[in-house]
Amino acid sequence: MKENIFGKDINECEELMTGLGEARYRGKQLYQWLYEKKSEKFSEMTNFSSGLREKLSDKYELFHGRIETKQEDHHDGTKKYLIEQKDGQYIEAVLMHYEHGASLCVSTQVGCNMGCKFCASTRGGKIRDLSAGEILDQIYLAEKEEKLRISNIVIMGIGEPLENYDEVIKFIRIANTGFGIGQRKISLSTCGIIPGIEALAEENLQINLAISLHSVFSEQRKLLMPIAKKYDFESLMDACKAYFKKTGRRITYEYALIDGYNDRDEDIAGLIKLLKGSQNHLNLIGLNEIQETAYRESPRLNYFLGELEKNGINVTLRRKMGREIDAACGQLRKKRYEDKVSV
């Protein structure tokens, strides 16, 4: 089986070319063909000799996944793609339109092992990690489908990015240098994998780090997010403080309001205690409800927002996108597998 050349970084492209007996600078040209020019075939790489193109095609393939299903919310233009991988597995990517441009939410794993109680992505667990090329491919396919340029990347789709650390870091660097997406326009969301946060602090990246918080009370958070049993709340906060001290990059805490669970007055007080006087940011989220749980969106979103603002907390309410479609991570993929089984 031929190796997919899409997903190789600049160093790998250069080593690939020298391995074929070519000059090292050919690697940079290959890198440009793959990402800047988004070539679909080796035959399109016109500054390579026919002999070199033949050598490349003999040893490698240039493969992209396939958008099997696309859903569109006609209210806000959000689009969700179900993408089939070469091995028949499925992932999701979501395109959202903002004033600052087109933002794509990408997946990093097929399935997820985090077990968060309110999330559809984790149903059935993780099947495998995605390669850097498979994560990049989500950008490639969305841009090709919509004939637009993605300006912002949100690594918040299916999977825990810091559990697929090496491939995600490789993806970020190629998205930046290959696709030309600024690091400050890339956001990575984690459930709180402390070793990954510590490693990320040493990468010298300018990306935005987001932490799925959802409760400031340790025992409550453990019930909602099983990973909190391994990486407890206090240790996570220590890791976040160390990250900010090392990088100077503020952290966004994500907080999905769940009716009767984490939307109480004591939750407001806990958030004020945590964030008062800090440069970090709180992103309140209206819960995307899924059929498998009894968790429902809180009716106190605006009250919660107002109380935090009155206390000087840097907080925003995330605009809820994709209300007309299977917007929550994992819903479309889950439906596709159910359809397969019922056939």
mmCIF file of C-alpha atoms in Angstrom:
data_model
loop_
_atom_site.group_PDB
_atom_site.id
_atom_site.type_symbol
_atom_site.label_atom_id
_atom_site.label_comp_id
_atom_site.label_asym_id
_atom_site.label_seq_id
_atom_site.Cartn_x
_atom_site.Cartn_y
_atom_site.Cartn_z
ATOM 1 C CA MET A 1 0.000 0.000 0.000
ATOM 2 C CA LYS A 2 1.339 3.419 -0.950
ATOM 3 C CA GLU A 3 1.912 6.012 1.753
ATOM 4 C CA ASN A 4 -0.187 9.178 1.593
ATOM 5 C CA ILE A 5 2.068 12.153 0.938
ATOM 6 C CA PHE A 6 -0.548 14.640 2.178
ATOM 7 C CA GLY A 7 0.246 15.456 5.789
ATOM 8 C CA LYS A 8 4.035 15.489 5.499
ATOM 9 C CA ASP A 9 5.737 18.511 7.033
ATOM 10 C CA ILE A 10 8.513 20.555 5.422
ATOM 11 C CA ASN A 11 11.325 18.442 6.910
ATOM 12 C CA GLU A 12 9.666 15.228 5.740
ATOM 13 C CA CYS A 13 9.184 16.667 2.258
ATOM 14 C CA GLU A 14 12.864 17.584 2.069
ATOM 15 C CA GLU A 15 13.984 14.172 3.327
ATOM 16 C CA LEU A 16 11.602 12.500 0.894
ATOM 17 C CA MET A 17 13.171 14.336 -2.023
ATOM 18 C CA THR A 18 16.755 13.635 -1.012
ATOM 19 C CA GLY A 19 15.739 10.006 -0.563
ATOM 20 C CA LEU A 20 14.626 10.001 -4.201
ATOM 21 C CA GLY A 21 18.003 11.386 -5.236
ATOM 22 C CA GLU A 22 16.711 14.933 -5.732
ATOM 23 C CA ALA A 23 17.985 18.269 -4.438
ATOM 24 C CA ARG A 24 16.744 19.280 -0.994
ATOM 25 C CA TYR A 25 15.037 22.432 -2.285
ATOM 26 C CA ARG A 26 12.612 20.206 -4.180
ATOM 27 C CA GLY A 27 11.097 19.380 -0.785
ATOM 28 C CA LYS A 28 10.029 22.990 -0.306
ATOM 29 C CA GLN A 29 8.487 22.979 -3.766
ATOM 30 C CA LEU A 30 6.575 19.801 -2.916
ATOM 31 C CA TYR A 31 5.368 21.376 0.340
ATOM 32 C CA GLN A 32 4.055 24.355 -1.623
ATOM 33 C CA TRP A 33 2.248 22.125 -4.107
ATOM 34 C CA LEU A 34 0.564 20.180 -1.304
ATOM 35 C CA TYR A 35 -0.604 23.083 0.860
ATOM 36 C CA GLU A 36 -0.278 26.508 -0.766
ATOM 37 C CA LYS A 37 -1.413 25.380 -4.219
ATOM 38 C CA LYS A 38 -3.506 22.451 -2.948
ATOM 39 C CA SER A 39 -2.542 20.219 -5.826
ATOM 40 C CA GLU A 40 -4.760 17.166 -6.317
ATOM 41 C CA LYS A 41 -2.391 15.145 -8.519
ATOM 42 C CA PHE A 42 1.338 14.710 -8.984
ATOM 43 C CA SER A 43 0.817 15.542 -12.673
ATOM 44 C CA GLU A 44 -0.125 19.106 -11.668
ATOM 45 C CA MET A 45 3.334 19.718 -10.145
ATOM 46 C CA THR A 46 4.642 21.309 -13.306
ATOM 47 C CA ASN A 47 8.047 22.454 -12.029
ATOM 48 C CA PHE A 48 8.971 18.798 -11.492
ATOM 49 C CA SER A 49 10.294 16.712 -14.373
ATOM 50 C CA SER A 50 8.110 13.913 -15.687
ATOM 51 C CA GLY A 51 10.660 11.486 -14.220
ATOM 52 C CA LEU A 52 10.312 12.975 -10.740
ATOM 53 C CA ARG A 53 6.524 12.995 -10.935
ATOM 54 C CA GLU A 54 6.685 9.343 -11.930
ATOM 55 C CA LYS A 55 8.979 8.517 -8.994
ATOM 56 C CA LEU A 56 6.572 10.236 -6.621
ATOM 57 C CA SER A 57 3.515 8.439 -7.991
ATOM 58 C CA ASP A 58 5.308 5.082 -7.921
ATOM 59 C CA LYS A 59 6.019 5.375 -4.202
ATOM 60 C CA TYR A 60 3.305 7.667 -2.823
ATOM 61 C CA GLU A 61 -0.336 8.557 -3.266
ATOM 62 C CA LEU A 62 -1.991 11.945 -2.914
ATOM 63 C CA PHE A 63 -5.215 10.984 -1.183
ATOM 64 C CA HIS A 64 -8.073 13.062 0.211
ATOM 65 C CA GLY A 65 -11.144 11.912 2.099
ATOM 66 C CA ARG A 66 -14.697 12.318 0.858
ATOM 67 C CA ILE A 67 -17.548 14.446 2.139
ATOM 68 C CA GLU A 68 -20.372 11.925 2.319
ATOM 69 C CA THR A 69 -23.006 14.161 3.882
ATOM 70 C CA LYS A 70 -23.400 17.905 4.280
ATOM 71 C CA GLN A 71 -25.987 19.581 6.470
ATOM 72 C CA GLU A 72 -26.696 23.310 6.354
ATOM 73 C CA ASP A 73 -28.443 25.546 8.839
ATOM 74 C CA HIS A 74 -30.276 28.074 6.681
ATOM 75 C CA HIS A 75 -30.666 30.433 9.628
ATOM 76 C CA ASP A 76 -26.975 31.165 10.224
ATOM 77 C CA GLY A 77 -25.195 29.371 7.352
ATOM 78 C CA THR A 78 -23.437 26.824 9.568
ATOM 79 C CA LYS A 79 -22.471 23.696 7.627
ATOM 80 C CA LYS A 80 -21.581 20.301 9.003
ATOM 81 C CA TYR A 81 -19.650 17.707 7.029
ATOM 82 C CA LEU A 82 -19.530 13.971 7.564
ATOM 83 C CA ILE A 83 -16.192 12.910 6.079
ATOM 84 C CA GLU A 84 -15.334 9.338 5.154
ATOM 85 C CA GLN A 85 -11.740 8.259 5.718
ATOM 86 C CA LYS A 86 -9.822 5.756 3.626
ATOM 87 C CA ASP A 87 -10.512 2.948 6.122
ATOM 88 C CA GLY A 88 -14.266 3.629 6.080
ATOM 89 C CA GLN A 89 -14.333 5.493 9.391
ATOM 90 C CA TYR A 90 -16.194 8.785 9.710
ATOM 91 C CA ILE A 91 -15.383 12.127 11.300
ATOM 92 C CA GLU A 92 -17.084 15.507 11.404
ATOM 93 C CA ALA A 93 -16.067 19.084 10.657
ATOM 94 C CA VAL A 94 -18.215 22.196 11.091
ATOM 95 C CA LEU A 95 -17.944 25.438 9.106
ATOM 96 C CA MET A 96 -19.146 28.597 10.865
ATOM 97 C CA HIS A 97 -19.302 32.121 9.499
ATOM 98 C CA TYR A 98 -18.343 35.089 11.652
ATOM 99 C CA GLU A 99 -17.541 38.742 10.950
ATOM 100 C CA HIS A 100 -13.839 37.879 11.155
ATOM 101 C CA GLY A 101 -14.155 35.167 8.490
ATOM 102 C CA ALA A 102 -14.818 31.481 7.994
ATOM 103 C CA SER A 103 -14.002 29.270 10.968
ATOM 104 C CA LEU A 104 -13.693 25.493 10.756
ATOM 105 C CA CYS A 105 -14.083 23.205 13.753
ATOM 106 C CA VAL A 106 -11.974 20.083 13.143
ATOM 107 C CA SER A 107 -11.860 16.612 14.688
ATOM 108 C CA THR A 108 -8.651 14.983 15.932
ATOM 109 C CA GLN A 109 -9.815 11.433 16.627
ATOM 110 C CA VAL A 110 -12.353 8.917 15.363
ATOM 111 C CA GLY A 111 -14.538 8.797 18.453
ATOM 112 C CA CYS A 112 -13.437 9.864 21.926
ATOM 113 C CA ASN A 113 -12.507 8.208 25.213
ATOM 114 C CA MET A 114 -13.137 11.161 27.530
ATOM 115 C CA GLY A 115 -16.658 10.069 28.468
ATOM 116 C CA CYS A 116 -18.101 13.557 29.091
ATOM 117 C CA LYS A 117 -21.719 12.948 30.032
ATOM 118 C CA PHE A 118 -23.217 15.697 27.854
ATOM 119 C CA CYS A 119 -21.304 14.882 24.631
ATOM 120 C CA ALA A 120 -22.318 12.665 21.705
ATOM 121 C CA SER A 121 -18.714 12.298 20.469
ATOM 122 C CA THR A 122 -17.798 9.916 23.253
ATOM 123 C CA ARG A 123 -20.601 7.411 22.652
ATOM 124 C CA GLY A 124 -18.858 4.189 21.647
ATOM 125 C CA GLY A 125 -15.411 5.406 22.694
ATOM 126 C CA LYS A 126 -12.352 6.151 20.592
ATOM 127 C CA ILE A 127 -11.599 4.006 17.554
ATOM 128 C CA ARG A 128 -8.297 5.616 16.549
ATOM 129 C CA ASP A 129 -6.317 8.831 16.310
ATOM 130 C CA LEU A 130 -6.328 10.897 13.143
ATOM 131 C CA SER A 131 -3.062 11.619 11.369
ATOM 132 C CA ALA A 132 -1.958 15.210 10.814
ATOM 133 C CA GLY A 133 -2.910 14.732 7.157
ATOM 134 C CA GLU A 134 -6.437 13.607 8.058
ATOM 135 C CA ILE A 135 -6.906 16.677 10.262
ATOM 136 C CA LEU A 136 -5.522 18.973 7.538
ATOM 137 C CA ASP A 137 -7.771 17.275 5.021
ATOM 138 C CA GLN A 138 -10.818 18.697 6.772
ATOM 139 C CA ILE A 139 -9.605 22.205 5.836
ATOM 140 C CA TYR A 140 -8.787 21.091 2.291
ATOM 141 C CA LEU A 141 -12.212 19.505 1.752
ATOM 142 C CA ALA A 142 -14.203 22.401 3.260
ATOM 143 C CA GLU A 143 -12.336 24.981 1.172
ATOM 144 C CA LYS A 144 -12.823 22.931 -1.983
ATOM 145 C CA GLU A 145 -16.503 22.317 -1.275
ATOM 146 C CA GLU A 146 -17.362 25.925 -0.459
ATOM 147 C CA LYS A 147 -14.791 27.672 -2.691
ATOM 148 C CA LEU A 148 -13.609 29.892 0.144
ATOM 149 C CA ARG A 149 -10.589 30.319 2.388
ATOM 150 C CA ILE A 150 -10.684 29.154 5.987
ATOM 151 C CA SER A 151 -9.239 31.902 8.188
ATOM 152 C CA ASN A 152 -9.749 30.410 11.658
ATOM 153 C CA ILE A 153 -9.380 26.906 13.044
ATOM 154 C CA VAL A 154 -11.070 25.575 16.162
ATOM 155 C CA ILE A 155 -9.701 22.229 17.367
ATOM 156 C CA MET A 156 -12.862 21.347 19.249
ATOM 157 C CA GLY A 157 -14.452 18.606 17.154
ATOM 158 C CA ILE A 158 -14.572 14.889 17.872
ATOM 159 C CA GLY A 159 -11.724 13.690 20.100
ATOM 160 C CA GLU A 160 -9.358 15.023 22.754
ATOM 161 C CA PRO A 161 -6.548 16.874 20.925
ATOM 162 C CA LEU A 162 -3.947 16.454 23.660
ATOM 163 C CA GLU A 163 -4.453 12.675 23.594
ATOM 164 C CA ASN A 164 -3.217 12.817 19.984
ATOM 165 C CA TYR A 165 -0.495 15.297 20.822
ATOM 166 C CA ASP A 166 2.211 14.765 18.180
ATOM 167 C CA GLU A 167 -0.158 14.672 15.206
ATOM 168 C CA VAL A 168 -2.081 17.719 16.453
ATOM 169 C CA ILE A 169 1.103 19.780 16.895
ATOM 170 C CA LYS A 170 2.228 18.711 13.419
ATOM 171 C CA PHE A 171 -1.189 19.732 12.064
ATOM 172 C CA ILE A 172 -0.951 23.172 13.695
ATOM 173 C CA ARG A 173 2.488 23.853 12.213
ATOM 174 C CA ILE A 174 1.447 22.807 8.682
ATOM 175 C CA ALA A 175 -1.849 24.741 8.907
ATOM 176 C CA ASN A 176 0.241 27.779 9.846
ATOM 177 C CA THR A 177 3.178 27.547 7.423
ATOM 178 C CA GLY A 178 1.481 25.560 4.646
ATOM 179 C CA PHE A 179 -2.092 26.853 4.568
ATOM 180 C CA GLY A 180 -1.110 30.289 5.893
ATOM 181 C CA ILE A 181 -3.480 30.308 8.872
ATOM 182 C CA GLY A 182 -2.075 32.509 11.639
ATOM 183 C CA GLN A 183 -1.333 30.748 14.926
ATOM 184 C CA ARG A 184 -3.366 33.344 16.816
ATOM 185 C CA LYS A 185 -6.341 32.255 14.715
ATOM 186 C CA ILE A 186 -6.041 28.656 15.889
ATOM 187 C CA SER A 187 -7.782 27.560 19.107
ATOM 188 C CA LEU A 188 -7.304 24.224 20.847
ATOM 189 C CA SER A 189 -9.791 22.906 23.399
ATOM 190 C CA THR A 190 -8.922 20.228 25.945
ATOM 191 C CA CYS A 191 -10.794 18.456 28.729
ATOM 192 C CA GLY A 192 -7.752 19.141 30.889
ATOM 193 C CA ILE A 193 -4.958 16.697 30.027
ATOM 194 C CA ILE A 194 -2.282 18.144 32.310
ATOM 195 C CA PRO A 195 0.813 16.544 30.702
ATOM 196 C CA GLY A 196 -0.391 17.848 27.330
ATOM 197 C CA ILE A 197 -0.904 21.369 28.692
ATOM 198 C CA GLU A 198 2.600 21.285 30.191
ATOM 199 C CA ALA A 199 4.098 20.087 26.901
ATOM 200 C CA LEU A 200 2.123 22.661 24.903
ATOM 201 C CA ALA A 201 3.590 25.438 27.047
ATOM 202 C CA GLU A 202 7.059 24.470 25.760
ATOM 203 C CA GLU A 203 6.128 24.535 22.049
ATOM 204 C CA ASN A 204 6.510 28.294 21.604
ATOM 205 C CA LEU A 205 3.180 28.516 19.788
ATOM 206 C CA GLN A 206 0.873 31.522 19.743
ATOM 207 C CA ILE A 207 -2.356 29.523 19.603
ATOM 208 C CA ASN A 208 -5.335 30.010 21.915
ATOM 209 C CA LEU A 209 -5.837 27.399 24.638
ATOM 210 C CA ALA A 210 -9.353 26.611 25.848
ATOM 211 C CA ILE A 211 -10.186 24.439 28.841
ATOM 212 C CA SER A 212 -13.504 22.582 29.078
ATOM 213 C CA LEU A 213 -14.373 23.576 32.625
ATOM 214 C CA HIS A 214 -18.147 23.209 33.128
ATOM 215 C CA SER A 215 -17.854 23.284 36.927
ATOM 216 C CA VAL A 216 -15.586 24.888 39.516
ATOM 217 C CA PHE A 217 -16.462 22.210 42.065
ATOM 218 C CA SER A 218 -14.158 19.202 41.913
ATOM 219 C CA GLU A 219 -16.674 16.454 42.752
ATOM 220 C CA GLN A 220 -19.334 17.897 40.468
ATOM 221 C CA ARG A 221 -16.832 18.148 37.621
ATOM 222 C CA LYS A 222 -15.798 14.505 38.127
ATOM 223 C CA LEU A 223 -19.411 13.381 37.682
ATOM 224 C CA LEU A 224 -19.726 15.359 34.468
ATOM 225 C CA MET A 225 -16.226 14.721 33.085
ATOM 226 C CA PRO A 226 -14.624 11.396 34.162
ATOM 227 C CA ILE A 227 -11.147 12.612 33.109
ATOM 228 C CA ALA A 228 -11.323 14.951 36.129
ATOM 229 C CA LYS A 229 -10.806 11.885 38.342
ATOM 230 C CA LYS A 230 -7.338 11.516 36.848
ATOM 231 C CA TYR A 231 -6.521 15.210 36.539
ATOM 232 C CA ASP A 232 -8.300 16.909 39.416
ATOM 233 C CA PHE A 233 -9.539 20.479 39.388
ATOM 234 C CA GLU A 234 -6.871 21.920 41.675
ATOM 235 C CA SER A 235 -3.996 20.360 39.717
ATOM 236 C CA LEU A 236 -5.564 21.541 36.459
ATOM 237 C CA MET A 237 -5.745 25.112 37.724
ATOM 238 C CA ASP A 238 -2.078 24.932 38.764
ATOM 239 C CA ALA A 239 -1.176 23.722 35.251
ATOM 240 C CA CYS A 240 -3.183 26.577 33.709
ATOM 241 C CA LYS A 241 -1.421 29.167 35.877
ATOM 242 C CA ALA A 242 1.954 27.710 34.849
ATOM 243 C CA TYR A 243 0.888 27.767 31.185
ATOM 244 C CA PHE A 244 -0.076 31.443 31.377
ATOM 245 C CA LYS A 245 3.144 32.326 33.188
ATOM 246 C CA LYS A 246 5.230 30.518 30.555
ATOM 247 C CA THR A 247 3.419 31.675 27.409
ATOM 248 C CA GLY A 248 1.737 34.951 28.343
ATOM 249 C CA ARG A 249 -1.301 33.670 26.433
ATOM 250 C CA ARG A 250 -4.623 34.040 28.212
ATOM 251 C CA ILE A 251 -6.738 30.928 28.656
ATOM 252 C CA THR A 252 -10.413 30.596 27.770
ATOM 253 C CA TYR A 253 -12.545 28.509 30.107
ATOM 254 C CA GLU A 254 -15.559 26.919 28.430
ATOM 255 C CA TYR A 255 -18.672 26.531 30.510
ATOM 256 C CA ALA A 256 -21.805 24.855 29.123
ATOM 257 C CA LEU A 257 -24.770 25.781 31.317
ATOM 258 C CA ILE A 258 -26.850 22.753 32.303
ATOM 259 C CA ASP A 259 -30.251 23.240 33.866
ATOM 260 C CA GLY A 260 -30.202 22.529 37.610
ATOM 261 C CA TYR A 261 -26.626 21.246 37.555
ATOM 262 C CA ASN A 262 -24.051 24.007 37.146
ATOM 263 C CA ASP A 263 -26.254 27.096 36.788
ATOM 264 C CA ARG A 264 -26.849 27.828 40.486
ATOM 265 C CA ASP A 265 -25.928 30.984 42.378
ATOM 266 C CA GLU A 266 -23.097 29.107 44.103
ATOM 267 C CA ASP A 267 -21.684 28.285 40.656
ATOM 268 C CA ILE A 268 -21.652 31.986 39.830
ATOM 269 C CA ALA A 269 -19.857 32.703 43.097
ATOM 270 C CA GLY A 270 -17.312 29.966 42.373
ATOM 271 C CA LEU A 271 -16.554 31.357 38.920
ATOM 272 C CA ILE A 272 -16.137 34.867 40.313
ATOM 273 C CA LYS A 273 -13.687 33.535 42.906
ATOM 274 C CA LEU A 274 -11.739 31.673 40.217
ATOM 275 C CA LEU A 275 -11.572 34.446 37.617
ATOM 276 C CA LYS A 276 -11.755 37.749 39.502
ATOM 277 C CA GLY A 277 -8.716 39.857 38.700
ATOM 278 C CA SER A 278 -7.298 37.417 36.124
ATOM 279 C CA GLN A 279 -6.687 38.070 32.434
ATOM 280 C CA ASN A 280 -8.353 34.798 31.503
ATOM 281 C CA HIS A 281 -11.675 34.589 29.731
ATOM 282 C CA LEU A 282 -14.932 32.718 30.330
ATOM 283 C CA ASN A 283 -17.001 31.487 27.408
ATOM 284 C CA LEU A 284 -20.572 30.639 28.399
ATOM 285 C CA ILE A 285 -22.192 28.072 26.121
ATOM 286 C CA GLY A 286 -25.801 27.089 25.629
ATOM 287 C CA LEU A 287 -25.830 23.291 25.872
ATOM 288 C CA ASN A 288 -26.342 21.339 22.642
ATOM 289 C CA GLU A 289 -28.792 18.737 23.919
ATOM 290 C CA ILE A 290 -28.489 15.085 22.887
ATOM 291 C CA GLN A 291 -31.128 12.350 23.183
ATOM 292 C CA GLU A 292 -28.948 10.001 25.208
ATOM 293 C CA THR A 293 -28.900 12.137 28.362
ATOM 294 C CA ALA A 294 -31.357 14.056 30.509
ATOM 295 C CA TYR A 295 -29.129 17.150 30.556
ATOM 296 C CA ARG A 296 -30.930 20.211 29.253
ATOM 297 C CA GLU A 297 -29.902 23.746 28.395
ATOM 298 C CA SER A 298 -30.201 26.164 31.287
ATOM 299 C CA PRO A 299 -32.804 28.949 31.065
ATOM 300 C CA ARG A 300 -30.473 31.141 33.192
ATOM 301 C CA LEU A 301 -27.902 31.957 30.511
ATOM 302 C CA ASN A 302 -28.578 35.679 30.380
ATOM 303 C CA TYR A 303 -28.876 35.983 34.167
ATOM 304 C CA PHE A 304 -25.619 34.071 34.611
ATOM 305 C CA LEU A 305 -23.908 36.348 32.076
ATOM 306 C CA GLY A 306 -25.210 39.506 33.739
ATOM 307 C CA GLU A 307 -24.092 38.497 37.231
ATOM 308 C CA LEU A 308 -20.584 37.685 36.021
ATOM 309 C CA GLU A 309 -20.324 40.944 34.084
ATOM 310 C CA LYS A 310 -21.462 42.922 37.136
ATOM 311 C CA ASN A 311 -18.537 41.403 39.021
ATOM 312 C CA GLY A 312 -15.967 42.375 36.401
ATOM 313 C CA ILE A 313 -15.441 38.928 34.912
ATOM 314 C CA ASN A 314 -14.168 38.813 31.307
ATOM 315 C CA VAL A 315 -17.043 36.771 29.889
ATOM 316 C CA THR A 316 -18.867 36.264 26.600
ATOM 317 C CA LEU A 317 -21.888 34.211 25.610
ATOM 318 C CA ARG A 318 -21.072 32.003 22.633
ATOM 319 C CA ARG A 319 -23.532 32.473 19.826
ATOM 320 C CA LYS A 320 -25.254 29.144 19.330
ATOM 321 C CA MET A 321 -24.659 27.929 15.800
ATOM 322 C CA GLY A 322 -26.338 25.219 13.758
ATOM 323 C CA ARG A 323 -29.651 24.973 15.595
ATOM 324 C CA GLU A 324 -31.333 23.413 12.547
ATOM 325 C CA ILE A 325 -28.757 20.641 12.096
ATOM 326 C CA ASP A 326 -27.002 17.950 14.144
ATOM 327 C CA ALA A 327 -24.696 20.613 15.537
ATOM 328 C CA ALA A 328 -23.353 18.875 18.634
ATOM 329 C CA CYS A 329 -20.104 16.972 18.053
ATOM 330 C CA GLY A 330 -20.651 13.343 17.122
ATOM 331 C CA GLN A 331 -24.372 13.432 16.324
ATOM 332 C CA LEU A 332 -24.072 13.105 12.550
ATOM 333 C CA ARG A 333 -21.364 10.442 12.807
ATOM 334 C CA LYS A 334 -23.439 8.445 15.304
ATOM 335 C CA LYS A 335 -26.481 8.638 13.024
ATOM 336 C CA ARG A 336 -24.402 7.365 10.077
ATOM 337 C CA TYR A 337 -23.216 4.311 12.016
ATOM 338 C CA GLU A 338 -26.758 3.573 13.175
ATOM 339 C CA ASP A 339 -27.910 3.735 9.552
ATOM 340 C CA LYS A 340 -25.156 1.302 8.547
ATOM 341 C CA VAL A 341 -26.206 -1.185 11.207
ATOM 342 C CA SER A 342 -29.901 -0.980 10.271
ATOM 343 C CA VAL A 343 -29.247 -1.593 6.553
#
